[in-house]
PDB file of C-alpha atoms in Angstrom:
ATOM      1  CA  MET A   7       0.113 -22.473   3.508  1.00 58.00           C
ATOM      2  CA  ARG A   8       2.771 -19.824   2.859  1.00 61.00           C
ATOM      3  CA  ARG A   9       4.128 -18.404  -0.382  1.00 65.00           C
ATOM      4  CA  SER A  10       7.675 -17.083  -0.477  1.00 61.00           C
ATOM      5  CA  GLY A  11       8.556 -15.685  -3.875  1.00 59.00           C
ATOM      6  CA  PRO A  12       7.876 -18.493  -6.355  1.00 54.00           C
ATOM      7  CA  LEU A  13       7.711 -21.137  -3.600  1.00 58.00           C
ATOM      8  CA  MET A  14       4.570 -22.573  -2.011  1.00 59.00           C
ATOM      9  CA  MET A  15       4.912 -24.321   1.377  1.00 60.00           C
ATOM     10  CA  ARG A  16       2.431 -26.176   3.578  1.00 63.00           C
ATOM     11  CA  ARG A  17       2.471 -27.903   6.970  1.00 61.00           C
ATOM     12  CA  GLY A  18       5.965 -28.882   8.148  1.00 64.00           C
ATOM     13  CA  LYS A  19       7.665 -27.052   5.298  1.00 53.00           C
ATOM     14  CA  VAL A  20       6.519 -23.629   6.542  1.00 68.00           C
ATOM     15  CA  PRO A  21       9.509 -21.968   8.308  1.00 69.00           C
ATOM     16  CA  PRO A  22       8.855 -20.512  11.791  1.00 71.00           C
ATOM     17  CA  THR A  23      10.123 -17.036  10.807  1.00 71.00           C
ATOM     18  CA  THR A  24       9.738 -14.710   7.824  1.00 69.00           C
ATOM     19  CA  THR A  25      12.440 -13.239   5.590  1.00 65.00           C
ATOM     20  CA  ASP A  26      11.855  -9.728   6.991  1.00 62.00           C
ATOM     21  CA  GLN A  27      12.125 -11.030  10.543  1.00 67.00           C
ATOM     22  CA  ARG A  28      15.413 -12.763   9.862  1.00 64.00           C
ATOM     23  CA  LEU A  29      16.833  -9.679   8.144  1.00 62.00           C
ATOM     24  CA  LEU A  30      15.997  -7.434  11.113  1.00 66.00           C
ATOM     25  CA  ASP A  31      16.928  -9.874  13.880  1.00 67.00           C
ATOM     26  CA  ARG A  32      19.901  -8.490  15.816  1.00 61.00           C
ATOM     27  CA  GLY A  33      20.385 -11.661  17.843  1.00 60.00           C
ATOM     28  CA  GLN A  34      21.403 -13.891  14.983  1.00 60.00           C
ATOM     29  CA  PRO A  35      24.810 -15.633  14.787  1.00 61.00           C
ATOM     30  CA  THR A  36      27.736 -14.142  12.875  1.00 56.00           C
ATOM     31  CA  ASP A  37      26.957 -16.102   9.736  1.00 60.00           C
ATOM     32  CA  TRP A  38      25.051 -12.967   8.655  1.00 50.00           C
ATOM     33  CA  LEU A  39      28.471 -11.707   7.492  1.00 51.00           C
ATOM     34  CA  HIS A  40      28.280 -14.277   4.726  1.00 57.00           C
ATOM     35  CA  ALA A  41      24.508 -14.374   4.181  1.00 65.00           C
ATOM     36  CA  ASP A  42      23.726 -10.658   3.885  1.00 67.00           C
ATOM     37  CA  PRO A  43      25.404 -10.125   0.480  1.00 73.00           C
ATOM     38  CA  TRP A  44      23.063 -12.801  -0.897  1.00 74.00           C
ATOM     39  CA  ARG A  45      20.120 -11.075   0.765  1.00 78.00           C
ATOM     40  CA  VAL A  46      21.035  -7.942  -1.164  1.00 84.00           C
ATOM     41  CA  MET A  47      20.679  -9.921  -4.389  1.00 85.00           C
ATOM     42  CA  ARG A  48      17.280 -11.192  -3.278  1.00 84.00           C
ATOM     43  CA  ILE A  49      16.169  -7.662  -2.402  1.00 88.00           C
ATOM     44  CA  GLN A  50      17.366  -6.479  -5.805  1.00 91.00           C
ATOM     45  CA  SER A  51      15.380  -9.230  -7.510  1.00 90.00           C
ATOM     46  CA  GLU A  52      12.197  -8.097  -5.742  1.00 91.00           C
ATOM     47  CA  PHE A  53      12.607  -4.588  -7.092  1.00 93.00           C
ATOM     48  CA  VAL A  54      13.339  -5.904 -10.590  1.00 93.00           C
ATOM     49  CA  GLU A  55      10.306  -8.189 -10.551  1.00 91.00           C
ATOM     50  CA  GLY A  56       8.040  -5.466  -9.197  1.00 92.00           C
ATOM     51  CA  PHE A  57       9.204  -2.836 -11.675  1.00 93.00           C
ATOM     52  CA  GLY A  58       8.878  -5.300 -14.533  1.00 92.00           C
ATOM     53  CA  ALA A  59       5.366  -6.351 -13.577  1.00 92.00           C
ATOM     54  CA  LEU A  60       3.976  -2.848 -13.037  1.00 93.00           C
ATOM     55  CA  ALA A  61       5.909  -0.655 -15.481  1.00 92.00           C
ATOM     56  CA  GLU A  62       3.128  -0.656 -18.095  1.00 92.00           C
ATOM     57  CA  LEU A  63       0.214  -0.643 -15.654  1.00 93.00           C
ATOM     58  CA  GLY A  64      -0.958   2.869 -16.530  1.00 93.00           C
ATOM     59  CA  PRO A  65      -2.786   5.232 -14.160  1.00 95.00           C
ATOM     60  CA  ALA A  66      -3.417   3.488 -10.850  1.00 96.00           C
ATOM     61  CA  VAL A  67      -4.651   4.213  -7.338  1.00 97.00           C
ATOM     62  CA  SER A  68      -3.714   2.279  -4.205  1.00 97.00           C
ATOM     63  CA  VAL A  69      -6.485   1.359  -1.792  1.00 98.00           C
ATOM     64  CA  PHE A  70      -5.477   0.436   1.762  1.00 97.00           C
ATOM     65  CA  GLY A  71      -7.577  -1.050   4.551  1.00 97.00           C
ATOM     66  CA  SER A  72      -7.865  -3.782   7.127  1.00 97.00           C
ATOM     67  CA  ALA A  73      -7.549  -7.467   6.278  1.00 95.00           C
ATOM     68  CA  ARG A  74     -10.031  -8.071   9.120  1.00 95.00           C
ATOM     69  CA  THR A  75     -12.945  -6.275   7.475  1.00 97.00           C
ATOM     70  CA  ARG A  76     -15.714  -8.787   6.820  1.00 96.00           C
ATOM     71  CA  ALA A  77     -18.038  -9.022   3.830  1.00 95.00           C
ATOM     72  CA  GLY A  78     -21.223  -7.204   4.732  1.00 92.00           C
ATOM     73  CA  ASP A  79     -19.407  -4.633   6.862  1.00 96.00           C
ATOM     74  CA  PRO A  80     -20.084  -1.050   5.687  1.00 96.00           C
ATOM     75  CA  ALA A  81     -16.338  -0.614   5.116  1.00 97.00           C
ATOM     76  CA  TYR A  82     -16.314  -3.660   2.819  1.00 98.00           C
ATOM     77  CA  THR A  83     -19.238  -2.281   0.826  1.00 97.00           C
ATOM     78  CA  MET A  84     -17.430   1.053   0.627  1.00 97.00           C
ATOM     79  CA  GLY A  85     -14.303  -0.686  -0.668  1.00 98.00           C
ATOM     80  CA  VAL A  86     -16.214  -2.463  -3.430  1.00 98.00           C
ATOM     81  CA  GLU A  87     -17.794   0.799  -4.543  1.00 98.00           C
ATOM     82  CA  VAL A  88     -14.460   2.647  -4.494  1.00 98.00           C
ATOM     83  CA  GLY A  89     -12.798  -0.071  -6.558  1.00 98.00           C
ATOM     84  CA  ARG A  90     -15.629  -0.119  -9.074  1.00 98.00           C
ATOM     85  CA  LEU A  91     -15.695   3.650  -9.548  1.00 98.00           C
ATOM     86  CA  LEU A  92     -11.919   3.825  -9.882  1.00 98.00           C
ATOM     87  CA  ALA A  93     -12.001   1.152 -12.581  1.00 98.00           C
ATOM     88  CA  GLU A  94     -14.804   2.915 -14.428  1.00 97.00           C
ATOM     89  CA  ALA A  95     -12.763   6.136 -14.271  1.00 97.00           C
ATOM     90  CA  GLY A  96      -9.855   4.390 -15.993  1.00 96.00           C
ATOM     91  CA  TYR A  97      -7.626   3.594 -13.017  1.00 97.00           C
ATOM     92  CA  ALA A  98      -6.065   0.283 -12.129  1.00 97.00           C
ATOM     93  CA  VAL A  99      -6.654  -0.581  -8.469  1.00 98.00           C
ATOM     94  CA  ILE A 100      -3.668  -1.658  -6.349  1.00 98.00           C
ATOM     95  CA  THR A 101      -4.110  -3.278  -2.936  1.00 97.00           C
ATOM     96  CA  GLY A 102      -2.086  -5.489  -0.633  1.00 95.00           C
ATOM     97  CA  GLY A 103      -3.867  -8.404  -2.276  1.00 95.00           C
ATOM     98  CA  GLY A 104      -5.195  -9.898   0.944  1.00 94.00           C
ATOM     99  CA  PRO A 105      -8.686 -10.403   2.380  1.00 95.00           C
ATOM    100  CA  GLY A 106     -11.011  -7.845   3.959  1.00 97.00           C
ATOM    101  CA  ALA A 107     -10.926  -4.283   2.654  1.00 97.00           C
ATOM    102  CA  MET A 108      -8.224  -5.232   0.137  1.00 97.00           C
ATOM    103  CA  GLU A 109     -10.420  -7.951  -1.321  1.00 98.00           C
ATOM    104  CA  ALA A 110     -13.320  -5.498  -1.447  1.00 98.00           C
ATOM    105  CA  ALA A 111     -11.387  -2.971  -3.556  1.00 98.00           C
ATOM    106  CA  ASN A 112     -10.051  -5.703  -5.856  1.00 98.00           C
ATOM    107  CA  LYS A 113     -13.578  -7.057  -6.242  1.00 98.00           C
ATOM    108  CA  GLY A 114     -14.849  -3.596  -7.150  1.00 98.00           C
ATOM    109  CA  ALA A 115     -12.133  -3.197  -9.780  1.00 97.00           C
ATOM    110  CA  PHE A 116     -13.085  -6.592 -11.193  1.00 96.00           C
ATOM    111  CA  LEU A 117     -16.767  -5.657 -11.327  1.00 97.00           C
ATOM    112  CA  GLY A 118     -15.888  -2.329 -12.947  1.00 97.00           C
ATOM    113  CA  GLY A 119     -13.938  -4.027 -15.721  1.00 96.00           C
ATOM    114  CA  GLY A 120     -10.592  -2.584 -14.639  1.00 96.00           C
ATOM    115  CA  THR A 121      -7.210  -4.023 -13.770  1.00 96.00           C
ATOM    116  CA  SER A 122      -7.071  -5.436 -10.252  1.00 96.00           C
ATOM    117  CA  VAL A 123      -3.569  -5.631  -8.746  1.00 96.00           C
ATOM    118  CA  GLY A 124      -2.431  -7.292  -5.529  1.00 96.00           C
ATOM    119  CA  LEU A 125       0.975  -6.742  -3.932  1.00 95.00           C
ATOM    120  CA  GLY A 126       1.222  -9.539  -1.394  1.00 92.00           C
ATOM    121  CA  ILE A 127       3.648  -9.930   1.497  1.00 89.00           C
ATOM    122  CA  GLU A 128       5.137 -12.950   3.229  1.00 83.00           C
ATOM    123  CA  LEU A 129       3.552 -13.243   6.683  1.00 79.00           C
ATOM    124  CA  PRO A 130       3.307 -16.059   9.257  1.00 74.00           C
ATOM    125  CA  PHE A 131      -0.497 -15.992   8.867  1.00 67.00           C
ATOM    126  CA  GLU A 132      -0.592 -15.276   5.125  1.00 59.00           C
ATOM    127  CA  THR A 133      -3.705 -16.456   3.292  1.00 66.00           C
ATOM    128  CA  GLY A 134      -2.497 -15.697  -0.231  1.00 79.00           C
ATOM    129  CA  LEU A 135      -3.841 -13.278  -2.822  1.00 91.00           C
ATOM    130  CA  ASN A 136      -7.595 -12.907  -3.002  1.00 94.00           C
ATOM    131  CA  GLU A 137      -9.539 -14.312  -5.946  1.00 94.00           C
ATOM    132  CA  TYR A 138     -10.204 -10.910  -7.545  1.00 96.00           C
ATOM    133  CA  VAL A 139      -6.535 -10.110  -8.233  1.00 96.00           C
ATOM    134  CA  ASP A 140      -5.703 -10.132 -11.968  1.00 94.00           C
ATOM    135  CA  LEU A 141      -2.029  -9.227 -11.561  1.00 94.00           C
ATOM    136  CA  GLY A 142      -0.258 -10.266  -8.386  1.00 93.00           C
ATOM    137  CA  VAL A 143       3.280  -9.856  -7.087  1.00 93.00           C
ATOM    138  CA  ASN A 144       4.409 -11.491  -3.839  1.00 91.00           C
ATOM    139  CA  PHE A 145       7.105  -9.765  -1.781  1.00 91.00           C
ATOM    140  CA  ARG A 146       9.332 -10.914   1.048  1.00 87.00           C
ATOM    141  CA  TYR A 147      10.325  -7.408   2.172  1.00 89.00           C
ATOM    142  CA  PHE A 148       7.923  -4.676   3.250  1.00 91.00           C
ATOM    143  CA  PHE A 149      10.176  -1.861   2.012  1.00 91.00           C
ATOM    144  CA  ALA A 150      10.290  -3.259  -1.535  1.00 92.00           C
ATOM    145  CA  ARG A 151       6.519  -3.647  -1.539  1.00 93.00           C
ATOM    146  CA  LYS A 152       5.976  -0.101  -0.230  1.00 93.00           C
ATOM    147  CA  THR A 153       8.128   1.276  -3.035  1.00 93.00           C
ATOM    148  CA  MET A 154       5.788  -0.297  -5.580  1.00 94.00           C
ATOM    149  CA  PHE A 155       2.716   1.253  -3.945  1.00 93.00           C
ATOM    150  CA  LEU A 156       4.320   4.690  -4.035  1.00 90.00           C
ATOM    151  CA  LYS A 157       5.931   4.527  -7.443  1.00 91.00           C
ATOM    152  CA  TYR A 158       2.906   3.373  -9.419  1.00 92.00           C
ATOM    153  CA  SER A 159       0.039   5.137  -7.641  1.00 93.00           C
ATOM    154  CA  HIS A 160      -1.503   8.461  -8.593  1.00 92.00           C
ATOM    155  CA  GLY A 161      -3.110   8.689  -5.163  1.00 93.00           C
ATOM    156  CA  PHE A 162      -4.125   6.729  -2.082  1.00 96.00           C
ATOM    157  CA  ILE A 163      -7.579   5.917  -0.771  1.00 97.00           C
ATOM    158  CA  VAL A 164      -7.497   4.648   2.802  1.00 98.00           C
ATOM    159  CA  LEU A 165     -10.349   2.593   4.248  1.00 98.00           C
ATOM    160  CA  PRO A 166     -10.636   1.862   7.986  1.00 98.00           C
ATOM    161  CA  GLY A 167      -7.717  -0.253   9.140  1.00 97.00           C
ATOM    162  CA  GLY A 168      -5.198  -1.015  11.854  1.00 97.00           C
ATOM    163  CA  PHE A 169      -1.440  -0.713  12.296  1.00 96.00           C
ATOM    164  CA  GLY A 170      -0.584  -1.804   8.748  1.00 93.00           C
ATOM    165  CA  THR A 171      -3.005   0.701   7.252  1.00 96.00           C
ATOM    166  CA  LEU A 172      -1.717   3.471   9.528  1.00 97.00           C
ATOM    167  CA  ASP A 173       1.857   2.614   8.555  1.00 95.00           C
ATOM    168  CA  GLU A 174       1.042   2.935   4.862  1.00 94.00           C
ATOM    169  CA  LEU A 175      -0.934   6.134   5.423  1.00 95.00           C
ATOM    170  CA  PHE A 176       1.757   7.935   7.413  1.00 95.00           C
ATOM    171  CA  GLU A 177       4.594   6.789   5.170  1.00 92.00           C
ATOM    172  CA  ALA A 178       2.769   8.284   2.172  1.00 90.00           C
ATOM    173  CA  VAL A 179       2.073  11.560   3.997  1.00 92.00           C
ATOM    174  CA  THR A 180       5.668  11.760   5.268  1.00 91.00           C
ATOM    175  CA  LEU A 181       7.140  11.257   1.802  1.00 88.00           C
ATOM    176  CA  ALA A 182       4.814  13.919   0.400  1.00 85.00           C
ATOM    177  CA  GLN A 183       5.658  16.301   3.255  1.00 86.00           C
ATOM    178  CA  THR A 184       9.390  15.882   2.705  1.00 86.00           C
ATOM    179  CA  ARG A 185       8.953  16.079  -1.071  1.00 83.00           C
ATOM    180  CA  LYS A 186      10.486  12.688  -1.628  1.00 84.00           C
ATOM    181  CA  VAL A 187       7.544  11.982  -3.921  1.00 80.00           C
ATOM    182  CA  THR A 188       5.419  14.253  -6.050  1.00 74.00           C
ATOM    183  CA  GLN A 189       2.550  15.395  -3.885  1.00 71.00           C
ATOM    184  CA  PHE A 190      -0.566  13.373  -4.501  1.00 80.00           C
ATOM    185  CA  PRO A 191      -3.978  13.114  -2.841  1.00 90.00           C
ATOM    186  CA  VAL A 192      -4.600  10.942   0.205  1.00 94.00           C
ATOM    187  CA  VAL A 193      -8.278  10.247   0.817  1.00 97.00           C
ATOM    188  CA  LEU A 194      -9.511   8.859   4.146  1.00 98.00           C
ATOM    189  CA  MET A 195     -12.844   7.082   3.838  1.00 97.00           C
ATOM    190  CA  GLY A 196     -15.008   7.003   6.943  1.00 97.00           C
ATOM    191  CA  THR A 197     -15.459  10.295   8.799  1.00 97.00           C
ATOM    192  CA  ALA A 198     -16.489   8.586  12.031  1.00 97.00           C
ATOM    193  CA  TYR A 199     -13.517   6.205  11.945  1.00 98.00           C
ATOM    194  CA  TRP A 200     -10.830   8.779  11.140  1.00 98.00           C
ATOM    195  CA  GLY A 201     -12.356  11.706  13.063  1.00 97.00           C
ATOM    196  CA  GLY A 202     -10.529  10.989  16.336  1.00 97.00           C
ATOM    197  CA  LEU A 203      -7.158  10.727  14.605  1.00 97.00           C
ATOM    198  CA  LEU A 204      -7.699  13.990  12.764  1.00 97.00           C
ATOM    199  CA  ASP A 205      -8.781  15.728  15.970  1.00 97.00           C
ATOM    200  CA  TRP A 206      -5.558  14.571  17.645  1.00 97.00           C
ATOM    201  CA  LEU A 207      -3.438  15.703  14.711  1.00 97.00           C
ATOM    202  CA  ARG A 208      -5.103  19.108  14.833  1.00 97.00           C
ATOM    203  CA  ASP A 209      -5.263  19.581  18.606  1.00 97.00           C
ATOM    204  CA  ALA A 210      -1.917  18.031  19.546  1.00 98.00           C
ATOM    205  CA  ALA A 211       0.473  17.733  16.607  1.00 97.00           C
ATOM    206  CA  LEU A 212      -0.555  20.940  14.801  1.00 97.00           C
ATOM    207  CA  ALA A 213      -1.116  22.955  17.983  1.00 97.00           C
ATOM    208  CA  GLY A 214       2.298  21.851  19.227  1.00 97.00           C
ATOM    209  CA  GLY A 215       4.017  22.935  16.035  1.00 96.00           C
ATOM    210  CA  MET A 216       4.954  19.383  15.048  1.00 96.00           C
ATOM    211  CA  ILE A 217       3.209  19.612  11.674  1.00 94.00           C
ATOM    212  CA  GLY A 218       1.930  22.436   9.482  1.00 93.00           C
ATOM    213  CA  GLU A 219      -1.555  23.322   8.341  1.00 94.00           C
ATOM    214  CA  ASP A 220      -0.646  22.262   4.812  1.00 90.00           C
ATOM    215  CA  ASP A 221       0.171  18.788   6.116  1.00 90.00           C
ATOM    216  CA  LEU A 222      -3.431  18.373   7.238  1.00 92.00           C
ATOM    217  CA  ASP A 223      -4.665  19.888   3.989  1.00 90.00           C
ATOM    218  CA  ARG A 224      -3.198  16.893   2.158  1.00 88.00           C
ATOM    219  CA  LEU A 225      -5.847  14.676   3.735  1.00 94.00           C
ATOM    220  CA  VAL A 226      -9.314  14.527   2.192  1.00 95.00           C
ATOM    221  CA  VAL A 227     -11.963  12.922   4.419  1.00 97.00           C
ATOM    222  CA  THR A 228     -15.265  11.625   3.082  1.00 97.00           C
ATOM    223  CA  ASP A 229     -17.906   8.918   3.383  1.00 97.00           C
ATOM    224  CA  ALA A 230     -18.777   8.963  -0.315  1.00 97.00           C
ATOM    225  CA  ALA A 231     -16.937   6.817  -2.844  1.00 97.00           C
ATOM    226  CA  GLU A 232     -17.824   9.329  -5.569  1.00 97.00           C
ATOM    227  CA  GLU A 233     -16.077  12.122  -3.658  1.00 97.00           C
ATOM    228  CA  ALA A 234     -13.001   9.975  -3.105  1.00 97.00           C
ATOM    229  CA  VAL A 235     -12.605   9.241  -6.807  1.00 97.00           C
ATOM    230  CA  ALA A 236     -13.404  12.858  -7.685  1.00 96.00           C
ATOM    231  CA  ALA A 237     -10.580  14.006  -5.379  1.00 94.00           C
ATOM    232  CA  ILE A 238      -8.133  11.794  -7.280  1.00 94.00           C
ATOM    233  CA  GLN A 239      -9.377  13.054 -10.643  1.00 93.00           C
ATOM    234  CA  SER A 240      -9.328  16.690  -9.526  1.00 90.00           C
ATOM    235  CA  HIS A 241      -5.712  16.399  -8.481  1.00 81.00           C
ATOM    236  CA  GLU A 242      -4.850  14.752 -11.791  1.00 77.00           C
ATOM    237  CA  ASP A 243      -6.523  17.579 -13.712  1.00 68.00           C
ATOM    238  CA  SER A 244      -4.770  20.210 -11.597  1.00 69.00           C
ATOM    239  CA  SER A 245      -1.385  18.551 -12.086  1.00 62.00           C
ATOM    240  CA  ALA A 246      -1.934  18.313 -15.844  1.00 59.00           C
ATOM    241  CA  ALA A 247      -2.877  22.000 -16.042  1.00 55.00           C
ATOM    242  CA  THR A 248       0.195  23.013 -14.032  1.00 53.00           C
ATOM    243  CA  GLU A 249       2.424  20.926 -16.275  1.00 56.00           C
ATOM    244  CA  ALA A 250       0.918  22.498 -19.385  1.00 52.00           C
ATOM    245  CA  GLU A 251       1.636  26.014 -18.057  1.00 59.00           C
ATOM    246  CA  ARG A 252       5.321  25.349 -17.529  1.00 59.00           C
ATOM    247  CA  PRO A 253       7.600  26.990 -20.111  1.00 60.00           C
ATOM    248  CA  GLU A 254       9.498  24.565 -22.310  1.00 59.00           C
TER     249      GLU A 254
END
């Protein structure tokens, strides 16, 4: 089964390519000259739908992680606990809406009595939004979906994951580094999992002058869900105090 916007397709009705793939395909015929203006309208509609759905969400935190994480895995248990504590602290929990670590965080938000949000994406192997999502939005385009994560989150908590998780992590850090977004905390959960990456960033990227010490300082690393949520809250308190000190 595949969902594409409001459409649901199964079996022979599932197209062999995704909307993102067709947009980025350079080998397509010249009919793109006529089709692309309509794609712009579709892209615009995704932003409108996303903004409309999330505008009144309130304080929220995005939790990223692998769709391949299985129930019973320590990372899954960690995701449930993070989601629950975030909900109890008054945050909505936003994930990619899929299985694995995303499901774990949504489940935790559900158990904590908070709002559980899933921002899905059209993929060839899409399984749909997990059962713990209260508010779900399905996207065709990754860039529209990423905008929603960044615009409505007060911070990111990153569980162990693969290329998709790394993409989301480094996009957030890059936008903070370049001041395209207000700086916000990025918490990496799993010291053993992220340790090698951090060592490389320190020993290669930082030592080679490719990044600054303050870039690494943006990353909080912990194994404790309580510390992850506390890092988000501490940044919120610090930002509120700074705002209060500004002259009118």
